[in-house]
Each structure stands twice: as structure tokens, then as C-alpha cells.
mmCIF file of C-alpha atoms in Angstrom:
data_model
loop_
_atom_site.group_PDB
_atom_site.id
_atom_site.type_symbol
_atom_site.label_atom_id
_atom_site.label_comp_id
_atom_site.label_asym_id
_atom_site.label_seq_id
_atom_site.Cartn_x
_atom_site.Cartn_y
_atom_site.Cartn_z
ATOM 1 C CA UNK A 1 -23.461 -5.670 8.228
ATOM 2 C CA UNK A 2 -22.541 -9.034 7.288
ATOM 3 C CA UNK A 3 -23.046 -11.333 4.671
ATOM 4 C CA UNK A 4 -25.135 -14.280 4.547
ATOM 5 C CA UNK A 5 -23.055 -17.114 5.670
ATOM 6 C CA UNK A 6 -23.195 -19.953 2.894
ATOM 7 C CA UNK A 7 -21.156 -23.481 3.202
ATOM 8 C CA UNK A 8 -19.096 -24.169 0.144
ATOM 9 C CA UNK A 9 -15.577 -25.871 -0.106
ATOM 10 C CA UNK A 10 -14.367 -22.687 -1.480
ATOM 11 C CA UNK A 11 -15.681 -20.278 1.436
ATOM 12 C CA UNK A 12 -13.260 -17.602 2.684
ATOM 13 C CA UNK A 13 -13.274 -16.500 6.306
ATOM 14 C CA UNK A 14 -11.436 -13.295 7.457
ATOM 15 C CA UNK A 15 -9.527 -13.642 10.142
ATOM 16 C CA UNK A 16 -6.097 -12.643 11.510
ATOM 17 C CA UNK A 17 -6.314 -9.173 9.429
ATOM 18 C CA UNK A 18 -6.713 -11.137 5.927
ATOM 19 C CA UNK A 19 -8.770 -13.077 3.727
ATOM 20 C CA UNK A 20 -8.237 -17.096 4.572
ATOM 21 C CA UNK A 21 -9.145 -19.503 1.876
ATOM 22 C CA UNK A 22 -8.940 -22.956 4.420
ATOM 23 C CA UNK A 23 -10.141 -25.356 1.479
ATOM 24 C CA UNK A 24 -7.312 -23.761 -0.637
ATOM 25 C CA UNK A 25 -4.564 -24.115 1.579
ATOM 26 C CA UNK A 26 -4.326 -19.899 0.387
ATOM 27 C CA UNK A 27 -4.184 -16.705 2.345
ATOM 28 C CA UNK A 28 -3.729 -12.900 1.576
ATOM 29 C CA UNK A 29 -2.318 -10.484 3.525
ATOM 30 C CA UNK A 30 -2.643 -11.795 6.973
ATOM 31 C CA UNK A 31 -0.928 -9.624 10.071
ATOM 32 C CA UNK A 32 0.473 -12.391 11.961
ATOM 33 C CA UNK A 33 3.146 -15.539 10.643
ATOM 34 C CA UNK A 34 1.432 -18.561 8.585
ATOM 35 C CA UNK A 35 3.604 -21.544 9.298
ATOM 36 C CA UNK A 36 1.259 -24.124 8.675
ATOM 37 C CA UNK A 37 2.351 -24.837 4.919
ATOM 38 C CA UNK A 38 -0.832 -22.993 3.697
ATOM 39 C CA UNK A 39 0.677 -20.283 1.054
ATOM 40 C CA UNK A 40 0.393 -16.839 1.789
ATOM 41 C CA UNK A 41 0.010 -14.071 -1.059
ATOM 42 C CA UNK A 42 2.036 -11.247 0.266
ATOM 43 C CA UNK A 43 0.070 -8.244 -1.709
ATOM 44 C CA UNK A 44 2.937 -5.826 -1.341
ATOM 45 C CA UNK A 45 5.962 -4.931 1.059
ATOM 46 C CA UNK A 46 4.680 -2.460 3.652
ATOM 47 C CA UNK A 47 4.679 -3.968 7.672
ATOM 48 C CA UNK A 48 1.450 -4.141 7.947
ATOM 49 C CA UNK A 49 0.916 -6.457 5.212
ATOM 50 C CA UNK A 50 4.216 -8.792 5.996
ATOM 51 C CA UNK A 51 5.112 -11.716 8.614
ATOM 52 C CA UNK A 52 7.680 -14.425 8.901
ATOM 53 C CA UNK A 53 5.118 -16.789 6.612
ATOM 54 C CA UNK A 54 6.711 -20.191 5.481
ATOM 55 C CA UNK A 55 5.647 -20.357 1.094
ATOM 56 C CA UNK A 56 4.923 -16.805 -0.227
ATOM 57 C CA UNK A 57 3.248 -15.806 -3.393
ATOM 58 C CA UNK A 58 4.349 -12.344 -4.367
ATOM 59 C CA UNK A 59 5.665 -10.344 -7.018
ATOM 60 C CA UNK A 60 9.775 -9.786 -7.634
ATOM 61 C CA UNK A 61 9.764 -6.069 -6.195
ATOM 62 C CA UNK A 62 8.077 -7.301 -3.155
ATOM 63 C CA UNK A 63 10.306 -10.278 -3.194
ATOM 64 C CA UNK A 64 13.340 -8.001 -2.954
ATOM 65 C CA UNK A 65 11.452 -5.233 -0.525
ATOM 66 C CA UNK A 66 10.073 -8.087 1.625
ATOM 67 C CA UNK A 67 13.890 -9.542 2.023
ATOM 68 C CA UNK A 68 15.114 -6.244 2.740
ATOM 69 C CA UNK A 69 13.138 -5.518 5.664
ATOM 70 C CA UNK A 70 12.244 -9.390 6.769
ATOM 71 C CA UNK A 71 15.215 -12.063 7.628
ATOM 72 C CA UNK A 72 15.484 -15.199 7.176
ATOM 73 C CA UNK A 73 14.410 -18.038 4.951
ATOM 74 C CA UNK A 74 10.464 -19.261 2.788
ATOM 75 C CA UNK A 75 9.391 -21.191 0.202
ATOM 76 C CA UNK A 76 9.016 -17.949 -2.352
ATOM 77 C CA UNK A 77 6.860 -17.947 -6.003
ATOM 78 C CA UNK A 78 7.404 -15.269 -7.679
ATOM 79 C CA UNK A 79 4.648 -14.319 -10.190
ATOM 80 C CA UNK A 80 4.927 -11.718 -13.007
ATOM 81 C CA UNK A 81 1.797 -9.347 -13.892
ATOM 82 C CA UNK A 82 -1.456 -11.089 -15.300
ATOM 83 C CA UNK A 83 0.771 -14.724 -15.186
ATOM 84 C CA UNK A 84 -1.711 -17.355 -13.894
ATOM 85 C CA UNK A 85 -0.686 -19.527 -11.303
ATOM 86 C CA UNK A 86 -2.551 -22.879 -10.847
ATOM 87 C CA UNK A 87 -3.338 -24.823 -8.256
ATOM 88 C CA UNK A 88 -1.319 -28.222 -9.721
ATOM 89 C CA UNK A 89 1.849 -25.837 -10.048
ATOM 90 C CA UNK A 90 2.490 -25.204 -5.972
ATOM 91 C CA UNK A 91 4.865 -27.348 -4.386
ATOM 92 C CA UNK A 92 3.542 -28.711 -1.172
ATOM 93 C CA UNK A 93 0.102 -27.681 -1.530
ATOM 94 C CA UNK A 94 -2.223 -28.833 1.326
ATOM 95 C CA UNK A 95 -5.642 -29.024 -1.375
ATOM 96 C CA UNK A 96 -6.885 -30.822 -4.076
ATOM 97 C CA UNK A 97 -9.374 -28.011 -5.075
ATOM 98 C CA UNK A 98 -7.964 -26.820 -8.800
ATOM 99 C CA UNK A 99 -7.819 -23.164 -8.717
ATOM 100 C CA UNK A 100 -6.390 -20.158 -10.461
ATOM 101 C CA UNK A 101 -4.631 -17.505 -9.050
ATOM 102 C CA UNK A 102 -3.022 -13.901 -10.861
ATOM 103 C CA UNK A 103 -1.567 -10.687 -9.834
ATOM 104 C CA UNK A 104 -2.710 -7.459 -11.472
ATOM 105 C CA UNK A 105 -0.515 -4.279 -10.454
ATOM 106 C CA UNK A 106 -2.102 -2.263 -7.579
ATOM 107 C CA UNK A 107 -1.033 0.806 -8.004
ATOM 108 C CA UNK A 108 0.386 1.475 -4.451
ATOM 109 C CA UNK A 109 3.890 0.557 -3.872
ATOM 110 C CA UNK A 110 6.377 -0.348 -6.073
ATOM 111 C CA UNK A 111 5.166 -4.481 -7.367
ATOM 112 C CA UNK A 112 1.966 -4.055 -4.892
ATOM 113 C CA UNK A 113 -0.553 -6.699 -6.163
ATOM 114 C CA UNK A 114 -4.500 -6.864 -6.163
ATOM 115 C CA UNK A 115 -4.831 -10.673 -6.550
ATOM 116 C CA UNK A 116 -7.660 -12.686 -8.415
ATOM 117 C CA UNK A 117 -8.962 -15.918 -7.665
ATOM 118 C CA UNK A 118 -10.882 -18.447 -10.542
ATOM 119 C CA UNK A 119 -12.610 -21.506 -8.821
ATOM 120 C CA UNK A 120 -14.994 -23.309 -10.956
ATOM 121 C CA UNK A 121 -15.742 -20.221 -13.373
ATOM 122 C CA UNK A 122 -15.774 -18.454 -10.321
ATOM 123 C CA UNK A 123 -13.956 -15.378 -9.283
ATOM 124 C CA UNK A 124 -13.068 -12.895 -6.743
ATOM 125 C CA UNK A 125 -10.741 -9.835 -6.476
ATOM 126 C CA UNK A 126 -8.828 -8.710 -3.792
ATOM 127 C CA UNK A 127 -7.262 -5.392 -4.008
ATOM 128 C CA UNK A 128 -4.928 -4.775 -1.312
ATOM 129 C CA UNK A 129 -3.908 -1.294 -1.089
ATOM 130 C CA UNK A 130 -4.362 0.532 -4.151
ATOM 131 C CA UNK A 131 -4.789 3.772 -5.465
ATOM 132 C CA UNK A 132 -5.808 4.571 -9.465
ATOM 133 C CA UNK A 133 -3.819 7.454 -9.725
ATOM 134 C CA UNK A 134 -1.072 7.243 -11.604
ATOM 135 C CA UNK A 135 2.293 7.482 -9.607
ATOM 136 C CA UNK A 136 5.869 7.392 -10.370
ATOM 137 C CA UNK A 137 7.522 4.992 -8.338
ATOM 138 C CA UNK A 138 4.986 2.220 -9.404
ATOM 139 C CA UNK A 139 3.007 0.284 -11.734
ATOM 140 C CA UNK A 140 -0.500 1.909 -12.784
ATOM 141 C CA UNK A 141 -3.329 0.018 -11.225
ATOM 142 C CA UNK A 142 -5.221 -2.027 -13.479
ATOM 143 C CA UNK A 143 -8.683 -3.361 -12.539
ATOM 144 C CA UNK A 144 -10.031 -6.852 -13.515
ATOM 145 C CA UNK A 145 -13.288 -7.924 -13.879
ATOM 146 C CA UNK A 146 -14.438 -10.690 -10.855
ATOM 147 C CA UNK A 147 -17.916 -11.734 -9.426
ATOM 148 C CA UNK A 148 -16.597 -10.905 -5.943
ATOM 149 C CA UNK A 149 -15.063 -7.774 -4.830
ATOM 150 C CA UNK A 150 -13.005 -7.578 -1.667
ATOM 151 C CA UNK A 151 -11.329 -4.082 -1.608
ATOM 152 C CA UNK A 152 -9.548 -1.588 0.948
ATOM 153 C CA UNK A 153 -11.485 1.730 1.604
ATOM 154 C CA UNK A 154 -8.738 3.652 4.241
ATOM 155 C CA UNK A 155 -10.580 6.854 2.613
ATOM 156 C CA UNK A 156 -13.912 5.724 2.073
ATOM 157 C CA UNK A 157 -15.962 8.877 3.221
ATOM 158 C CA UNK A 158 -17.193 11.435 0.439
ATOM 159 C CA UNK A 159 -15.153 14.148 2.190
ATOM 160 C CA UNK A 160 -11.802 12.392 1.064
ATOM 161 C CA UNK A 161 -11.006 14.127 -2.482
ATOM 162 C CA UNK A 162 -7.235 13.952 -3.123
ATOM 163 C CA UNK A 163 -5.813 17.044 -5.071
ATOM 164 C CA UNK A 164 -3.615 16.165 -8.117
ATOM 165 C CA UNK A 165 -0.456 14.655 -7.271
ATOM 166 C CA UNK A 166 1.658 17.206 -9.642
ATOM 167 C CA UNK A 167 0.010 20.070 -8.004
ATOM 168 C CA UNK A 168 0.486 18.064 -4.697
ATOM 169 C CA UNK A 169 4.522 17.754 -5.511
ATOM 170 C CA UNK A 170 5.012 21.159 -7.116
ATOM 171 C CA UNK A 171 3.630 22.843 -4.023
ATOM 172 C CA UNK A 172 5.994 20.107 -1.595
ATOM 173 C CA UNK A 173 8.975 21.254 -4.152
ATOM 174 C CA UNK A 174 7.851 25.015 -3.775
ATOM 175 C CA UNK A 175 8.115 24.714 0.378
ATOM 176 C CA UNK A 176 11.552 22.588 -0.122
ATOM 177 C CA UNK A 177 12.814 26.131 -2.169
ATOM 178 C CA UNK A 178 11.350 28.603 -0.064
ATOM 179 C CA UNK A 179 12.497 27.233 3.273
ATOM 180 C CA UNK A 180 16.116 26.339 1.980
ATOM 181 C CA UNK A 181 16.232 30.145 0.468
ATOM 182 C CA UNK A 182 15.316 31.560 3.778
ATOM 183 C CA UNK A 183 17.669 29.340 5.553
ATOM 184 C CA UNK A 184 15.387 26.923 7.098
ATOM 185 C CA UNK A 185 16.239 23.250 6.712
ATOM 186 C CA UNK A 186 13.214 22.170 4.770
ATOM 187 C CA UNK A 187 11.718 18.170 6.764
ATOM 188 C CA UNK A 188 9.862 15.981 4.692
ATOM 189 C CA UNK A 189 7.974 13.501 6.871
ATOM 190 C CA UNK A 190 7.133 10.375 4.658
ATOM 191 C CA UNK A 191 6.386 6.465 4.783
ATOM 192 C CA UNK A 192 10.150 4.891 4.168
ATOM 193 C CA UNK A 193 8.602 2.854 1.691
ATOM 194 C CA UNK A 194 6.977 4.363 -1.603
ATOM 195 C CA UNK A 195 6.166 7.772 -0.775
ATOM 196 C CA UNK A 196 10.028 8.463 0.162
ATOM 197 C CA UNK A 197 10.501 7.114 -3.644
ATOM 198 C CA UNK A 198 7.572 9.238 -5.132
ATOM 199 C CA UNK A 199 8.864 12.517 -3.260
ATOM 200 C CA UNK A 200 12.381 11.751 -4.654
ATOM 201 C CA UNK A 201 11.867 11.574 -8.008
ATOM 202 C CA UNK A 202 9.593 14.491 -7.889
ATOM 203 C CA UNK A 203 12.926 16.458 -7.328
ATOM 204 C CA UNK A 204 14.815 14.535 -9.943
ATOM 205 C CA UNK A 205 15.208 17.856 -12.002
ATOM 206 C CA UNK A 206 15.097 20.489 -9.005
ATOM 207 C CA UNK A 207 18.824 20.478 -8.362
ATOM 208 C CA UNK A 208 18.618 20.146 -4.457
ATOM 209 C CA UNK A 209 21.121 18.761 -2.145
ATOM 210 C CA UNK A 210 18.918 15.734 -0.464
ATOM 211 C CA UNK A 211 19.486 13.670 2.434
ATOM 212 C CA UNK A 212 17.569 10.557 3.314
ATOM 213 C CA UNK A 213 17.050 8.434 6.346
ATOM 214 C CA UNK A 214 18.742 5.144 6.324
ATOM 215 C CA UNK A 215 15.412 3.302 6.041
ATOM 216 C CA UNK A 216 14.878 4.939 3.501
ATOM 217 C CA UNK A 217 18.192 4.944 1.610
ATOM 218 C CA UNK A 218 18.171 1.017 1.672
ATOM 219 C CA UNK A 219 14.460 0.749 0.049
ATOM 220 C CA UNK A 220 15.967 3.069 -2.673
ATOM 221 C CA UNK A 221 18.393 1.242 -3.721
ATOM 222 C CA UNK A 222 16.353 -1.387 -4.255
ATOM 223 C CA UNK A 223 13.938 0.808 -6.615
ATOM 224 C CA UNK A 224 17.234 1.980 -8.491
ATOM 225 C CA UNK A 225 18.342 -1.493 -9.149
ATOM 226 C CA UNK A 226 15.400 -2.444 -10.569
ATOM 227 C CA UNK A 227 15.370 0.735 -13.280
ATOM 228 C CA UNK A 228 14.040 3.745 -11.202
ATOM 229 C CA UNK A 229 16.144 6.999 -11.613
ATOM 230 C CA UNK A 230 16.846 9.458 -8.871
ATOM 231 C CA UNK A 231 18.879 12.691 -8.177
ATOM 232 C CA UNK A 232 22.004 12.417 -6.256
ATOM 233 C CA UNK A 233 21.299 12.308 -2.248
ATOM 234 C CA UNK A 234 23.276 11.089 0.417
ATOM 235 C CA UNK A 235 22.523 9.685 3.831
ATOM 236 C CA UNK A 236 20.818 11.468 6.665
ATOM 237 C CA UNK A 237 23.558 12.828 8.959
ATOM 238 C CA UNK A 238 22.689 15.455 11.618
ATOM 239 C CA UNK A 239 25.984 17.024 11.468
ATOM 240 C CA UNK A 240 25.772 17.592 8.043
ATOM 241 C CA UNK A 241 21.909 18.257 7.549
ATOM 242 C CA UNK A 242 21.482 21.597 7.360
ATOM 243 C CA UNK A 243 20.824 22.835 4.166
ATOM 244 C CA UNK A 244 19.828 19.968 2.944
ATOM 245 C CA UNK A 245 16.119 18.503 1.876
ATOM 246 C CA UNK A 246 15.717 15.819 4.338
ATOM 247 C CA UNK A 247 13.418 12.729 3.742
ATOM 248 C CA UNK A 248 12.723 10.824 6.666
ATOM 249 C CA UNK A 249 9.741 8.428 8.413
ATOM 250 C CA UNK A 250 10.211 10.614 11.915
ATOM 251 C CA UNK A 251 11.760 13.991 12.873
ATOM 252 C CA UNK A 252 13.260 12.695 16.584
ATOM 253 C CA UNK A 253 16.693 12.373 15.664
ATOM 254 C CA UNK A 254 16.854 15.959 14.025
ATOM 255 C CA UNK A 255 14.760 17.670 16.840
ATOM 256 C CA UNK A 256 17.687 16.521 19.529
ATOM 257 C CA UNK A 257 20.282 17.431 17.641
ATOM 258 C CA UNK A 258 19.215 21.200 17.562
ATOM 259 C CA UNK A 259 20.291 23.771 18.105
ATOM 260 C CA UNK A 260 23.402 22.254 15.787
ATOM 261 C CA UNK A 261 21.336 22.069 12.653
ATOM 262 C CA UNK A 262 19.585 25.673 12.793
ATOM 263 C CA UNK A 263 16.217 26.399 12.383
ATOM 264 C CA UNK A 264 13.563 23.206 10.947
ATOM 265 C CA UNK A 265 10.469 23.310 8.891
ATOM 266 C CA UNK A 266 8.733 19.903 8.961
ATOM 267 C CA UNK A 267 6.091 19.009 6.797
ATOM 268 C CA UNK A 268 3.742 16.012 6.989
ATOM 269 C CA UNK A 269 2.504 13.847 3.927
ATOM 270 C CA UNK A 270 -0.383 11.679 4.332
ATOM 271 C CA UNK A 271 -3.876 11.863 2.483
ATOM 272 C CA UNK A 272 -4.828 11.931 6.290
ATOM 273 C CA UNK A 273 -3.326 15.822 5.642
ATOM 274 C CA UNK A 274 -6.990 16.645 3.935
ATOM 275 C CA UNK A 275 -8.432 16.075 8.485
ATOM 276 C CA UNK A 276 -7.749 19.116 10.585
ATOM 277 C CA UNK A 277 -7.754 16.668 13.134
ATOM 278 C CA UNK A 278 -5.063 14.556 12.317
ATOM 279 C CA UNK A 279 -2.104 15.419 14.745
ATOM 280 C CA UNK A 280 0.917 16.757 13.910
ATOM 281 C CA UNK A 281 3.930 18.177 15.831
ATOM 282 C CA UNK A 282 2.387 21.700 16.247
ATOM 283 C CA UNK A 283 -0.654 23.194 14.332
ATOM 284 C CA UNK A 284 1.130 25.370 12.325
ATOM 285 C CA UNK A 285 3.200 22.731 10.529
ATOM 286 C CA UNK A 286 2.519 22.166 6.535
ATOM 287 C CA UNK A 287 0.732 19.146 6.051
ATOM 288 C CA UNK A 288 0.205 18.003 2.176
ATOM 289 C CA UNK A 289 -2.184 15.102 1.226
ATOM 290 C CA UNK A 290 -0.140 12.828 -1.176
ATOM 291 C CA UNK A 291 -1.261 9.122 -0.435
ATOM 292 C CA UNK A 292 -0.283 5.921 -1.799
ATOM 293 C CA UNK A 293 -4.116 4.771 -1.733
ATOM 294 C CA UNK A 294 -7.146 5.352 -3.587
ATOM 295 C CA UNK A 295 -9.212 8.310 -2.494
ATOM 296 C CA UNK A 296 -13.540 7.990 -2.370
ATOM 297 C CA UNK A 297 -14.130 9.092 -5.810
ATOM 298 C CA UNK A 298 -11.277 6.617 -7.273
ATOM 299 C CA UNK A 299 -13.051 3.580 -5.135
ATOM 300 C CA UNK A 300 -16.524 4.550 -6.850
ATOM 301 C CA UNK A 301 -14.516 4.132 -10.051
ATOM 302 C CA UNK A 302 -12.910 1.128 -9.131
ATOM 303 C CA UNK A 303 -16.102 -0.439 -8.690
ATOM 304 C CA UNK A 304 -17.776 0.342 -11.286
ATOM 305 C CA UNK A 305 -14.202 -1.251 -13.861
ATOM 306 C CA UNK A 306 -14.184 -3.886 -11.885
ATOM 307 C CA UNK A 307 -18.009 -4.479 -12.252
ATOM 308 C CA UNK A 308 -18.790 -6.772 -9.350
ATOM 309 C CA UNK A 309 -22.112 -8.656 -8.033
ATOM 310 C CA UNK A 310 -21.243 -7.979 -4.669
ATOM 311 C CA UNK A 311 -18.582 -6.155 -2.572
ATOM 312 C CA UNK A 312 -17.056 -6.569 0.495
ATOM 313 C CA UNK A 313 -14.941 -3.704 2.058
ATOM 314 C CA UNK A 314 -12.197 -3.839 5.262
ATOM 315 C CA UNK A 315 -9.801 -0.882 6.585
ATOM 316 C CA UNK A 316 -10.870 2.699 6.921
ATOM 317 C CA UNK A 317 -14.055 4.008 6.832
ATOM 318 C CA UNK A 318 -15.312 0.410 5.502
ATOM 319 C CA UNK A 319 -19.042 0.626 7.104
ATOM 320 C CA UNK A 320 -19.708 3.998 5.674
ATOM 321 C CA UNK A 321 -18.254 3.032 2.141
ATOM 322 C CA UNK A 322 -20.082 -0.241 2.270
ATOM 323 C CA UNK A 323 -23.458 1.765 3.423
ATOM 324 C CA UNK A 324 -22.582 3.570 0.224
ATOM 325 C CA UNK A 325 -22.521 1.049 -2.243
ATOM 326 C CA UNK A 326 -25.965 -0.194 -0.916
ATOM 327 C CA UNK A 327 -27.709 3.087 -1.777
ATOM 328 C CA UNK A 328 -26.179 2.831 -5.120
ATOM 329 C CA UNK A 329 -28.474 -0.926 -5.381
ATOM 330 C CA UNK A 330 -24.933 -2.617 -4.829
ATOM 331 C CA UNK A 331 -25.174 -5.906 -2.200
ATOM 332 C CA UNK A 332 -22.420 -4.611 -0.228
ATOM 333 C CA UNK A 333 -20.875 -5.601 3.073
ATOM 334 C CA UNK A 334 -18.426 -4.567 5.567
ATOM 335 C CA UNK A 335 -16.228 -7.131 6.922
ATOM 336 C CA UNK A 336 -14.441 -7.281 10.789
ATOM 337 C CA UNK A 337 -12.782 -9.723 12.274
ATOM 338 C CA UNK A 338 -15.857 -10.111 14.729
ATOM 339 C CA UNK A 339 -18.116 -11.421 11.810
ATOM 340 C CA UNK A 340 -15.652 -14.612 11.486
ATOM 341 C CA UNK A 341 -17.498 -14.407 7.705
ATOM 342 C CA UNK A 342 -17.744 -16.819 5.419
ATOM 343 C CA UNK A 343 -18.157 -16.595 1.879
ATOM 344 C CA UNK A 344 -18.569 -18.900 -0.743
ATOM 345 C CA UNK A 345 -17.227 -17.678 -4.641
#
């Protein structure tokens, strides 16, 4: 369903898998490279949500992530929590329009950013990813108040009900024992980016020996540098593997080098754990649902802190949570590249 299309100097349109602000010179989280001077706030470090842009707004943990994973050179600002950024204080800035601009922590990833916009008294929110449970490899989401709501809703559908994260963990550290007592090498199957971290420190105190896929390894040392504690692990090695805890984004490299390593257990994380449909390598492997995003009860509670006049929702099961809203007496609307939508604040 789509909004009603107004004309204002301060429309937005999305487009290119992110919000575009064209009288603003300003986009957020596009897919694809901006190189047309317009600056681009970068909401947090994960592929999906990074290009080769030319002038980035960001925080400094997606600063750092963003390098680590994305050569070469942009025009960076680097914004701390709740700092407001004006329009008058952007180099090279292709408008005229004043404007305000913040980052509030997300909740996510490590520095993930929802970001709000003040135009004339104005203001809109857009979330990103986030998730309101609290994690410990990040900054605790904290809502804002804005007119406009633009939020992610991957798990939008009442059916999506997370499970406490410590009870999540505990049971993921009770499979990592069992499996190594037996003599199975236990397979954790995780994003390289955030989840790796949350699993890790999860074991900080269970005295396990812990390899980690390069990917991973190099995000980590970015966490540790910036003050985030870990228990001793050392790089994924097939030759050495077995026995060990092994974090990794894929089990191929393991899988061929059997039989070497003995027996595997792999385990999937994902909140996409909580779908029997969801594939896996074989139906009998563990599956637990810890996810980096906000589950359907947390984005009803979102909504309601942020305390919107209208919403607009993209990713996931955006129609249905969108659908919702609108039973709830919310003007609500899902938004796809198709509807080319404009929207004035």
C-alpha cells in the first residue's frame, strides 16, 4: 500500500534499497555506490548495508568495520551518539536546505545507527537494523521520538517470538560441552560480523579451546581494540580443528577436509531457526534462534517509544507488519522499490 505522494523540497524517495533525500544531497543505506557527492549515512557495517560511496556519515565502529572489509579511499564524518550534525557543517554539500541530522545506537551490530532527521521542526526516524534486546557485543538500542517512522521489520509476523538470549546462549554453550565431551567437534554457523562476537563472549568464562574463521578473527580484533573482552581462540585451521569450538560463516572448508577432523556437529544461528522451513545442511542439525534484529513483539514496542504519526516499513515481512499497524488505527505503509514513493516530513 503506498502513501499518498505529496511534493515538498524535503520529500524522500526510496530507491536503490534506501531512503534518498534528493533536496538534501543525503542518503541512508543504499545497496549500490553513491558517487555523486550526495552523503551517504552508512547505518552500520554489514554488506548489505555498504558500497564504495564517496562522503560517508557513520559512526567510529562502523568507520573501522567498514575499512576493514571495504578498500580504498571517502570523504568520512564520523558522528558520536545523540551528536547533531547540521547541514552548514558538511563539506561539499550539494543543498542549501538547513537540516539536522543524529545517530542514536541501534542495537544490532557493534556502532549500528538508527538515524534522525529535523527539517523545519520536522522529523523522521530511520532505524536500520535493530533489535531492543539487550546484547553484548553492542550498544543498547535507544528509541527517539520523530513524526515519521521508517523502520526494518525482517520478523514482522506475530509467529516470530525470540526466546531469551541467555537461555538462547546457555543452551548453544550446553551443545558446545556435550558434543566436545562425546568427541564430536562442536560447528557454530554464524554471521562473521556481530553474532560471531556475541557467541564469543558468551564463552568468555566456559574455558573452551575456540577456533574462528579468518573473517571472523579480523572483525574481532577490531571489537577488542575498541574495549570488548574475549577468551583466548586462535585461527580456524583444519588440521588442527578437532576438538576445538569452531565459529565460522560456512562449514565447506571443514566438510572437505573430513575424514581428518573426525566426526562434526554443526549448528545454525539465525532467528530464521524459529521456521521449520528454513534449510539447513540436513534436518536433523541444531538450529538456535539468536538474531541481531528485533523480533514482532519488540517492533510493536518500538513503535509505540518512538510514538510516530505515521510509519513506513521495508525488509521482511513489511506488508503484513504494515497491515498490522493499520488495525491498531496507525497510518501505516509498506514501502518497495516499485512505489518510487515520495514523502514529504
Amino acid at each position: 500500500m503506498a502513501g499518498p505522494p505529496l511534493a515538498s523540497e524535503l520529500d524522500f524517495q526510496y530507491r536503490n534499497g534506501g531512503l534518498h533525500f534528493p533536496h538534501l544531497g543525503l542518503w541512508m543505506d543504499p545497496h549500490h555506490p553513491v558517487r555523486t557527492g550526495e552523503w551517504v549515512v552508512v547505518s552500520h557495517a554489514h554488506s548489505d548495508h555498504t558500497a564504495r560511496h564517496s562522503a560517508v556519515i557513520l559512526t567510529e565502529p562502523t568507520r573501522r568495520l567498514m575499512r576493514s572489509r571495504i578498500s580504498g579511499t571517502r570523504a568520512e564524518r564520523v558522528l558520536e551518539f545523540n551528536e547533531c550534525l547540521h547541514q552548514s557543517d558538511l563539506e561539499s554539500s550539494t543543498t542549501q536546505t538547513p537540516f539536522g541530522l543524529s545517530l542514536h545506537p541501534a542495537g544490532h551490530i557493534l556502532g549500528s545507527a538508527m538515524a534522525r532527521l529535523e527539517v523545519n521542526g520536522d522529523s523522521l526516524l530511520y532505524t536500520g537494523d535493530f533489535k531492543l534486546r539487550e546484547g553484548q557485543s553492542c550498544e543498547r538500542c535507544e528509541p527517539v521520538h520523530a513524526r515519521t517512522l521508517v523502520m526494518e521489520t525482517t520478523y514482522g509476523r506475530p509467529r516470530y517470538i525470540f526466546p531469551p538470549t541467555e537461555e538462547v546462549l546457555a543452551s548453544v554453550l550446553h551443545f558446545c560441552r556435550t558434543s566436545l565431551d562425546s568427541g564430536i567437534t562442536p560447528v557454530l554457523i554464524s554471521y562473521s560480523l556481530g553474532k560471531a562476537q556475541e557467541i564469543l563472549i558468551s564463552l568468555l568464562k566456559a574455558n573452551l579451546p575456540i577456533q574462528l574463521h579468518a573473517s571472523s578473527a579480523r572483525l574481532t580484533e577490531i571489537y577488542a581494540d575498541l574495549g570488548y573482552q574475549f577468551p583466548r581462540w586462535t585461527l580456524l585451521d583444519p588440521e588442527t580443528a578437532r576438538g576445538h569450538v569452531i565459529i565460522t560463516p560456512t562449514a565447506r572448508p571443514l566438510l572437505s577436509a573430513q575424514p581428518g577432523m573426525g566426526p562434526l556437529r554443526i549448528a545454525s544461528l539465525s532467528g530464521w531457526a524459529l521456521d521449520r522451513r528454513w534449510p539447513t545442511t540436513n534436518e536433523n542439525q541444531p538450529r538456535f534462534a539468536l538474531s541481531d534484529h528485533a523480533d514482532f513483539p519488540d517492533l510493536v514496542r518500538f513503535v509505540k517509544e518512538v510514538q510516530p504519526q505515521r510509519v513506513f516499513t521495508l525488509h521482511g515481512f513489511a506488508a503484513d507488519f504494515a497491515r498490522h499497524l493499520r488495525r491498531q488505527g496507525m497510518e501505516a505503509y509498506a514501502l518497495s522499490e516499485d512505489d518510487q514513493l515520495e514523502l514529504s516530513l
